[in-house]
Amino acid sequence: MTAMASSSDLHDERSAARAIARELATVRRTAGAKPRIAVLTHERPDGDAIGSCVALASMLRGAGYAAAAVGVGEVPRQFTFLAGAGAIVGPEAFAAPPALAFSLDATDPSRHGAARALIEGAARAVVIDHHASNTRFGAVNWVDEGAAAVGEMIWALARRLRLAVGPDAAEGLYAAVMTDTGRFTFGNTTVRSFEMAADLVRGGLDPARVAEGVYGGRPRGEWDLEARLRSSLRLAAGGRIATVELSARDFSETGTTSAAAMDFASLPRTIAGVEIAIFFYEIDGGARTKVGLRSAAPVDVNRLAGRLGGGGHPQASGCLVEGGRAAARRIVLREARRHLGARGVERGRR
Ligand SMILES: [Mn+2]
């Protein structure tokens, strides 16, 4: 990027908060007027994307800024219960480029899909993310791969900037961290995750309501979809790799969409001896296949996904392959087997 000289790459919370405060100071507080600040989620948003986005937009509005949460496509059913979800607008809500845009939980601008122009056209862009592979495409870049979720970072920012965390924002932040930590069970769960949770619950948040909102209320079709997923299990590499898959027809016949499949990649990882779990699911009517990867530490599926054109986190990653699931299987399994072999070599060297 040409703006590299004036862009800053921040690692610690304190300097990030200071830089973001400077950006906010340049935007006039014109609540009620047309939104001047866009807070962007990514495409096929997960709980962290939606929750963080809703929370930051809500906190900024509370502080008097004309901020809007911007999404592309429908809000997945699991997150429609969030009080702030109804306030998410499409990119078309911005007739002119925003004065300031926040990119949350997105490794690069393409993750914003149809809202990409907002982040690239904004007078100033702030990137807040916890993916190591983030391309630092903002004027201000705060990337903390030690954060379990962007939600944790937004919570820390609120405290530094003394932004009030109202009930809507609290729910969003809790949903963000609850989902990205696998209900506080994944290896990314830290003291900070629990500190944030404690702080929000102390402030009146009902954790059971958020858990029920995200994980409860499943339509019958989602249950049937999960049954199909479980019966598709196959083991490879002597039981070190588990694969599950869903075809485009599995979704249409159960009346579900790929949004219902968000948590499925984690299921086969719990089988004894499995080091890499792979979940293939067809999108765009089977023209392309999304691949969810989960691993048992120290196996790093972020590196595996990187070789397949994707990315994410060391134990939870993904990529997108052209073609149906059979084609994806061939390509990804070959790399996964190689990956497990390579790991043995690296360990020997250490
Ligand atoms: Mn995230």
Short mmCIF file of C-alpha atoms and ligand atoms in Angstrom, two decimals:
data_model
loop_
_atom_site.label_atom_id
_atom_site.label_comp_id
_atom_site.label_asym_id
_atom_site.label_seq_id
_atom_site.Cartn_x
_atom_site.Cartn_y
_atom_site.Cartn_z
CA MET A 1 0.00 0.00 0.00
CA THR A 2 1.18 3.50 -0.83
CA ALA A 3 0.08 4.92 2.52
CA MET A 4 2.63 2.69 4.24
CA ALA A 5 4.73 5.60 5.47
CA SER A 6 1.83 7.11 7.40
CA SER A 7 0.35 3.81 8.54
CA SER A 8 1.06 2.43 11.95
CA ASP A 9 1.31 -1.17 13.05
CA LEU A 10 0.48 -1.40 16.73
CA HIS A 11 0.94 -4.30 19.06
CA ASP A 12 0.07 -3.10 22.51
CA GLU A 13 -3.33 -2.12 23.75
CA ARG A 14 -2.22 1.23 25.10
CA SER A 15 -0.74 2.67 21.92
CA ALA A 16 -3.58 1.18 19.89
CA ALA A 17 -6.16 2.91 22.07
CA ARG A 18 -4.26 6.18 21.80
CA ALA A 19 -4.09 5.95 17.99
CA ILE A 20 -7.79 5.09 17.74
CA ALA A 21 -8.68 8.00 20.04
CA ARG A 22 -6.81 10.30 17.64
CA GLU A 23 -8.79 8.91 14.69
CA LEU A 24 -12.08 9.39 16.53
CA ALA A 25 -11.14 12.96 17.42
CA THR A 26 -11.04 13.83 13.72
CA VAL A 27 -14.67 12.78 13.24
CA ARG A 28 -17.30 15.24 14.33
CA ARG A 29 -19.91 13.87 16.72
CA THR A 30 -23.11 14.21 14.74
CA ALA A 31 -25.41 11.63 16.23
CA GLY A 32 -28.68 11.28 14.38
CA ALA A 33 -27.18 12.59 11.17
CA LYS A 34 -26.09 10.33 8.30
CA PRO A 35 -23.51 7.82 9.58
CA ARG A 36 -19.93 9.00 9.27
CA ILE A 37 -18.28 5.95 10.80
CA ALA A 38 -18.65 2.46 9.34
CA VAL A 39 -17.89 -0.58 11.47
CA LEU A 40 -17.49 -3.57 9.18
CA THR A 41 -17.99 -7.31 9.73
CA HIS A 42 -16.71 -9.83 7.22
CA GLU A 43 -18.59 -12.07 4.79
CA ARG A 44 -20.17 -15.23 6.23
CA PRO A 45 -19.84 -13.61 9.64
CA ASP A 46 -19.22 -15.68 12.75
CA GLY A 47 -20.02 -14.70 16.34
CA ASP A 48 -16.85 -12.66 16.75
CA ALA A 49 -17.46 -10.70 13.56
CA ILE A 50 -21.11 -9.90 14.31
CA GLY A 51 -20.70 -9.46 18.07
CA SER A 52 -17.66 -7.18 17.89
CA CYS A 53 -19.18 -5.12 15.12
CA VAL A 54 -22.49 -4.60 16.88
CA ALA A 55 -20.66 -3.81 20.14
CA LEU A 56 -18.26 -1.22 18.73
CA ALA A 57 -20.95 0.53 16.68
CA SER A 58 -23.24 0.64 19.72
CA MET A 59 -20.52 2.01 22.02
CA LEU A 60 -19.57 4.68 19.49
CA ARG A 61 -23.21 5.72 19.09
CA GLY A 62 -23.47 5.86 22.87
CA ALA A 63 -20.53 8.26 22.88
CA GLY A 64 -22.30 10.52 20.39
CA TYR A 65 -20.75 9.40 17.11
CA ALA A 66 -22.85 8.69 14.03
CA ALA A 67 -21.65 5.11 13.64
CA ALA A 68 -23.26 2.20 11.83
CA ALA A 69 -22.56 -1.53 11.92
CA VAL A 70 -22.20 -2.69 8.33
CA GLY A 71 -22.77 -6.26 7.20
CA VAL A 72 -23.09 -8.06 3.89
CA GLY A 73 -25.85 -10.57 3.38
CA GLU A 74 -28.16 -11.89 6.06
CA VAL A 75 -27.29 -12.10 9.73
CA PRO A 76 -26.96 -15.84 10.52
CA ARG A 77 -29.90 -17.13 12.57
CA GLN A 78 -27.75 -17.78 15.66
CA PHE A 79 -27.02 -14.07 16.00
CA THR A 80 -30.34 -12.47 15.16
CA PHE A 81 -31.23 -12.46 18.88
CA LEU A 82 -28.49 -9.91 19.57
CA ALA A 83 -30.16 -6.63 20.43
CA GLY A 84 -27.84 -4.74 18.06
CA ALA A 85 -28.25 -7.15 15.13
CA GLY A 86 -31.36 -5.36 13.89
CA ALA A 87 -29.34 -2.17 13.47
CA ILE A 88 -26.85 -3.72 11.02
CA VAL A 89 -27.08 -1.96 7.66
CA GLY A 90 -25.85 -2.91 4.19
CA PRO A 91 -22.98 -1.02 2.51
CA GLU A 92 -25.54 0.87 0.39
CA ALA A 93 -26.48 2.85 3.53
CA PHE A 94 -23.35 4.90 2.84
CA ALA A 95 -24.02 7.15 -0.14
CA ALA A 96 -20.55 8.68 0.25
CA PRO A 97 -17.35 7.11 1.59
CA PRO A 98 -17.25 7.18 5.41
CA ALA A 99 -14.97 9.55 7.27
CA LEU A 100 -13.69 6.62 9.29
CA ALA A 101 -14.06 2.88 8.81
CA PHE A 102 -13.23 0.04 11.18
CA SER A 103 -12.40 -3.40 9.80
CA LEU A 104 -12.95 -6.10 12.42
CA ASP A 105 -11.81 -9.73 12.38
CA ALA A 106 -10.81 -9.60 8.69
CA THR A 107 -7.37 -10.61 7.41
CA ASP A 108 -7.62 -8.54 4.22
CA PRO A 109 -10.07 -6.14 2.50
CA SER A 110 -11.56 -8.88 0.28
CA ARG A 111 -13.10 -10.48 3.41
CA HIS A 112 -15.56 -7.57 3.46
CA GLY A 113 -17.12 -8.62 0.15
CA ALA A 114 -19.55 -6.02 -1.13
CA ALA A 115 -18.56 -3.65 1.70
CA ARG A 116 -14.91 -3.64 0.61
CA ALA A 117 -15.27 -0.26 -1.09
CA LEU A 118 -16.17 1.31 2.26
CA ILE A 119 -12.92 0.33 3.90
CA GLU A 120 -10.85 1.19 0.82
CA GLY A 121 -12.72 4.42 0.12
CA ALA A 122 -12.83 5.67 3.70
CA ALA A 123 -10.83 8.78 4.50
CA ARG A 124 -9.22 6.79 7.34
CA ALA A 125 -9.31 3.07 8.05
CA VAL A 126 -8.62 1.29 11.32
CA VAL A 127 -7.92 -2.44 11.28
CA ILE A 128 -8.59 -4.43 14.46
CA ASP A 129 -7.88 -8.12 14.15
CA HIS A 130 -6.41 -11.19 15.86
CA HIS A 131 -5.28 -13.16 12.78
CA ALA A 132 -1.49 -13.38 12.44
CA SER A 133 -1.85 -13.33 8.64
CA ASN A 134 -3.56 -9.90 8.64
CA THR A 135 -2.19 -7.80 5.76
CA ARG A 136 -2.29 -4.52 7.74
CA PHE A 137 -4.38 -2.64 5.19
CA GLY A 138 -5.47 0.28 7.39
CA ALA A 139 -3.96 3.63 8.35
CA VAL A 140 -3.98 2.24 11.89
CA ASN A 141 -3.44 -1.48 12.33
CA TRP A 142 -3.94 -3.20 15.66
CA VAL A 143 -3.35 -6.92 15.29
CA ASP A 144 -3.12 -8.99 18.46
CA GLU A 145 -2.82 -12.69 17.73
CA GLY A 146 -2.81 -13.34 21.47
CA ALA A 147 -6.43 -12.20 21.71
CA ALA A 148 -8.94 -15.04 21.65
CA ALA A 149 -11.39 -12.84 19.77
CA VAL A 150 -11.65 -9.31 18.42
CA GLY A 151 -14.36 -8.97 21.07
CA GLU A 152 -11.65 -9.05 23.75
CA MET A 153 -9.81 -6.24 21.98
CA ILE A 154 -12.96 -4.11 21.69
CA TRP A 155 -13.62 -4.64 25.40
CA ALA A 156 -10.07 -3.52 26.22
CA LEU A 157 -10.49 -0.52 23.92
CA ALA A 158 -13.71 0.48 25.66
CA ARG A 159 -11.93 0.49 29.00
CA ARG A 160 -8.98 2.49 27.71
CA LEU A 161 -11.21 5.07 25.99
CA ARG A 162 -13.79 5.03 28.78
CA LEU A 163 -16.56 4.17 26.34
CA ALA A 164 -19.69 2.99 28.16
CA VAL A 165 -20.53 -0.66 27.42
CA GLY A 166 -24.33 -0.73 27.29
CA PRO A 167 -26.44 -3.92 27.35
CA ASP A 168 -26.36 -4.29 23.53
CA ALA A 169 -22.59 -3.96 23.40
CA ALA A 170 -22.09 -6.31 26.36
CA GLU A 171 -24.10 -9.04 24.64
CA GLY A 172 -22.14 -8.62 21.43
CA LEU A 173 -18.79 -8.81 23.20
CA TYR A 174 -19.79 -11.85 25.21
CA ALA A 175 -21.12 -13.64 22.11
CA ALA A 176 -17.86 -12.81 20.28
CA VAL A 177 -15.60 -14.33 22.92
CA MET A 178 -17.93 -17.23 23.80
CA THR A 179 -17.99 -18.40 20.18
CA ASP A 180 -14.33 -17.80 19.25
CA THR A 181 -13.17 -19.69 22.37
CA GLY A 182 -15.61 -22.57 21.75
CA ARG A 183 -17.51 -21.65 24.93
CA PHE A 184 -14.28 -20.91 26.79
CA THR A 185 -12.69 -24.27 26.00
CA PHE A 186 -10.20 -23.74 23.14
CA GLY A 187 -6.47 -23.19 23.65
CA ASN A 188 -6.88 -19.47 22.91
CA THR A 189 -8.90 -18.99 26.14
CA THR A 190 -6.90 -16.86 28.57
CA VAL A 191 -7.25 -14.88 31.78
CA ARG A 192 -8.33 -11.93 29.64
CA SER A 193 -11.28 -13.94 28.23
CA PHE A 194 -12.50 -14.68 31.74
CA GLU A 195 -11.78 -11.14 32.95
CA MET A 196 -13.93 -9.76 30.17
CA ALA A 197 -16.70 -12.26 30.91
CA ALA A 198 -16.58 -11.45 34.63
CA ASP A 199 -16.65 -7.72 33.95
CA LEU A 200 -19.68 -8.04 31.66
CA VAL A 201 -21.59 -10.36 34.00
CA ARG A 202 -20.86 -8.01 36.89
CA GLY A 203 -22.39 -5.27 34.76
CA GLY A 204 -25.63 -7.19 34.41
CA LEU A 205 -25.09 -9.41 31.38
CA ASP A 206 -26.98 -12.72 31.46
CA PRO A 207 -24.57 -15.39 30.09
CA ALA A 208 -27.30 -18.03 29.84
CA ARG A 209 -29.38 -15.75 27.62
CA VAL A 210 -26.49 -15.29 25.20
CA ALA A 211 -25.61 -19.01 25.21
CA GLU A 212 -29.23 -19.94 24.59
CA GLY A 213 -29.49 -17.34 21.84
CA VAL A 214 -26.45 -18.68 19.98
CA TYR A 215 -26.70 -22.42 20.64
CA GLY A 216 -30.40 -22.93 21.34
CA GLY A 217 -33.48 -22.48 19.20
CA ARG A 218 -32.18 -24.71 16.42
CA PRO A 219 -34.65 -25.55 13.68
CA ARG A 220 -35.24 -29.29 13.22
CA GLY A 221 -33.46 -29.11 9.84
CA GLU A 222 -30.18 -28.22 11.53
CA TRP A 223 -30.42 -31.35 13.65
CA ASP A 224 -31.00 -33.44 10.51
CA LEU A 225 -28.06 -31.72 8.85
CA GLU A 226 -25.84 -32.64 11.79
CA ALA A 227 -27.00 -36.26 11.55
CA ARG A 228 -25.90 -36.32 7.91
CA LEU A 229 -22.59 -34.77 8.87
CA ARG A 230 -21.90 -37.37 11.58
CA SER A 231 -22.70 -40.27 9.26
CA SER A 232 -20.21 -38.94 6.67
CA LEU A 233 -17.20 -39.52 8.95
CA ARG A 234 -14.12 -41.04 7.39
CA LEU A 235 -10.70 -41.58 8.96
CA ALA A 236 -7.39 -41.33 7.14
CA ALA A 237 -3.66 -41.52 7.93
CA GLY A 238 -4.18 -44.29 10.46
CA GLY A 239 -6.87 -42.34 12.32
CA ARG A 240 -4.83 -39.13 12.63
CA ILE A 241 -7.08 -37.33 10.14
CA ALA A 242 -10.88 -37.27 10.36
CA THR A 243 -13.05 -35.88 7.59
CA VAL A 244 -16.74 -35.03 7.44
CA GLU A 245 -18.63 -33.49 4.56
CA LEU A 246 -21.90 -31.96 3.43
CA SER A 247 -23.07 -31.55 -0.15
CA ALA A 248 -25.09 -28.65 -1.51
CA ARG A 249 -28.05 -31.08 -1.54
CA ASP A 250 -27.65 -31.82 2.17
CA PHE A 251 -28.35 -28.15 2.84
CA SER A 252 -31.25 -27.82 0.39
CA GLU A 253 -32.94 -31.07 1.48
CA THR A 254 -32.83 -30.08 5.16
CA GLY A 255 -33.89 -26.51 4.44
CA THR A 256 -30.69 -25.11 5.94
CA THR A 257 -27.88 -22.87 4.75
CA SER A 258 -24.12 -23.05 5.26
CA ALA A 259 -24.55 -20.68 8.21
CA ALA A 260 -25.90 -23.69 10.13
CA ALA A 261 -22.59 -25.49 9.65
CA MET A 262 -20.44 -22.96 11.50
CA ASP A 263 -19.44 -25.16 14.46
CA PHE A 264 -19.30 -28.53 12.68
CA ALA A 265 -15.55 -28.66 12.00
CA SER A 266 -14.85 -29.02 15.72
CA LEU A 267 -16.94 -32.20 16.14
CA PRO A 268 -14.64 -34.88 14.61
CA ARG A 269 -11.62 -33.33 16.33
CA THR A 270 -12.82 -34.81 19.61
CA ILE A 271 -12.31 -38.41 18.41
CA ALA A 272 -9.39 -40.09 20.18
CA GLY A 273 -6.23 -40.04 18.10
CA VAL A 274 -7.43 -37.38 15.65
CA GLU A 275 -4.85 -34.65 15.08
CA ILE A 276 -6.50 -32.91 12.12
CA ALA A 277 -10.24 -32.65 11.53
CA ILE A 278 -11.42 -31.54 8.12
CA PHE A 279 -14.93 -30.45 7.27
CA PHE A 280 -15.86 -30.06 3.60
CA TYR A 281 -19.08 -28.28 2.66
CA GLU A 282 -20.23 -27.23 -0.74
CA ILE A 283 -21.38 -23.67 -1.39
CA ASP A 284 -22.70 -21.93 -4.52
CA GLY A 285 -24.67 -25.06 -5.46
CA GLY A 286 -21.52 -27.21 -5.38
CA ALA A 287 -19.36 -24.94 -7.56
CA ARG A 288 -16.97 -24.35 -4.65
CA THR A 289 -16.19 -26.10 -1.40
CA LYS A 290 -15.42 -24.47 1.93
CA VAL A 291 -12.94 -26.34 4.07
CA GLY A 292 -12.89 -26.03 7.85
CA LEU A 293 -9.73 -27.24 9.59
CA ARG A 294 -9.26 -27.98 13.28
CA SER A 295 -6.24 -29.48 14.99
CA ALA A 296 -4.91 -30.73 18.27
CA ALA A 297 -1.92 -28.64 19.41
CA PRO A 298 0.89 -28.57 18.38
CA VAL A 299 -0.37 -29.34 14.86
CA ASP A 300 -0.72 -25.97 13.12
CA VAL A 301 -3.55 -25.93 10.60
CA ASN A 302 -3.03 -22.23 9.92
CA ARG A 303 0.12 -23.20 8.01
CA LEU A 304 -1.72 -26.01 6.27
CA ALA A 305 -4.50 -23.61 5.24
CA GLY A 306 -1.87 -21.11 4.09
CA ARG A 307 -0.55 -23.63 1.55
CA LEU A 308 -4.12 -24.03 0.28
CA GLY A 309 -4.69 -20.28 -0.09
CA GLY A 310 -6.55 -19.85 3.20
CA GLY A 311 -5.72 -18.98 6.79
CA GLY A 312 -6.97 -18.44 10.31
CA HIS A 313 -5.54 -19.55 13.62
CA PRO A 314 -3.09 -22.34 14.59
CA GLN A 315 -5.82 -24.71 15.77
CA ALA A 316 -8.78 -23.38 13.75
CA SER A 317 -8.41 -22.41 10.14
CA GLY A 318 -9.98 -22.77 6.74
CA CYS A 319 -9.75 -22.33 2.99
CA LEU A 320 -11.88 -22.32 -0.13
CA VAL A 321 -11.41 -24.77 -3.01
CA GLU A 322 -12.89 -24.54 -6.52
CA GLY A 323 -15.14 -27.47 -7.39
CA GLY A 324 -17.20 -29.95 -5.39
CA ARG A 325 -16.26 -31.83 -2.26
CA ALA A 326 -14.67 -34.79 -4.06
CA ALA A 327 -12.13 -32.49 -5.72
CA ALA A 328 -11.55 -30.64 -2.46
CA ARG A 329 -11.01 -33.94 -0.65
CA ARG A 330 -8.23 -34.97 -3.01
CA ILE A 331 -6.38 -31.68 -2.75
CA VAL A 332 -6.75 -31.08 0.98
CA LEU A 333 -6.13 -34.67 2.15
CA ARG A 334 -2.89 -34.84 0.18
CA GLU A 335 -1.66 -31.63 1.86
CA ALA A 336 -2.88 -32.73 5.29
CA ARG A 337 -1.03 -36.06 5.09
CA ARG A 338 2.10 -34.24 3.97
CA HIS A 339 1.62 -31.76 6.83
CA LEU A 340 1.57 -34.48 9.48
CA GLY A 341 4.66 -36.09 7.97
CA ALA A 342 6.49 -32.75 7.89
CA ARG A 343 5.65 -32.07 11.50
CA GLY A 344 7.54 -35.21 12.56
CA VAL A 345 10.65 -33.94 10.76
CA GLU A 346 10.43 -30.49 12.39
CA ARG A 347 10.02 -31.98 15.83
CA GLY A 348 13.13 -34.10 15.32
CA ARG A 349 15.16 -30.98 14.54
CA ARG A 350 14.09 -29.05 17.62
MN MN B 1 -12.35 -13.86 15.39
#
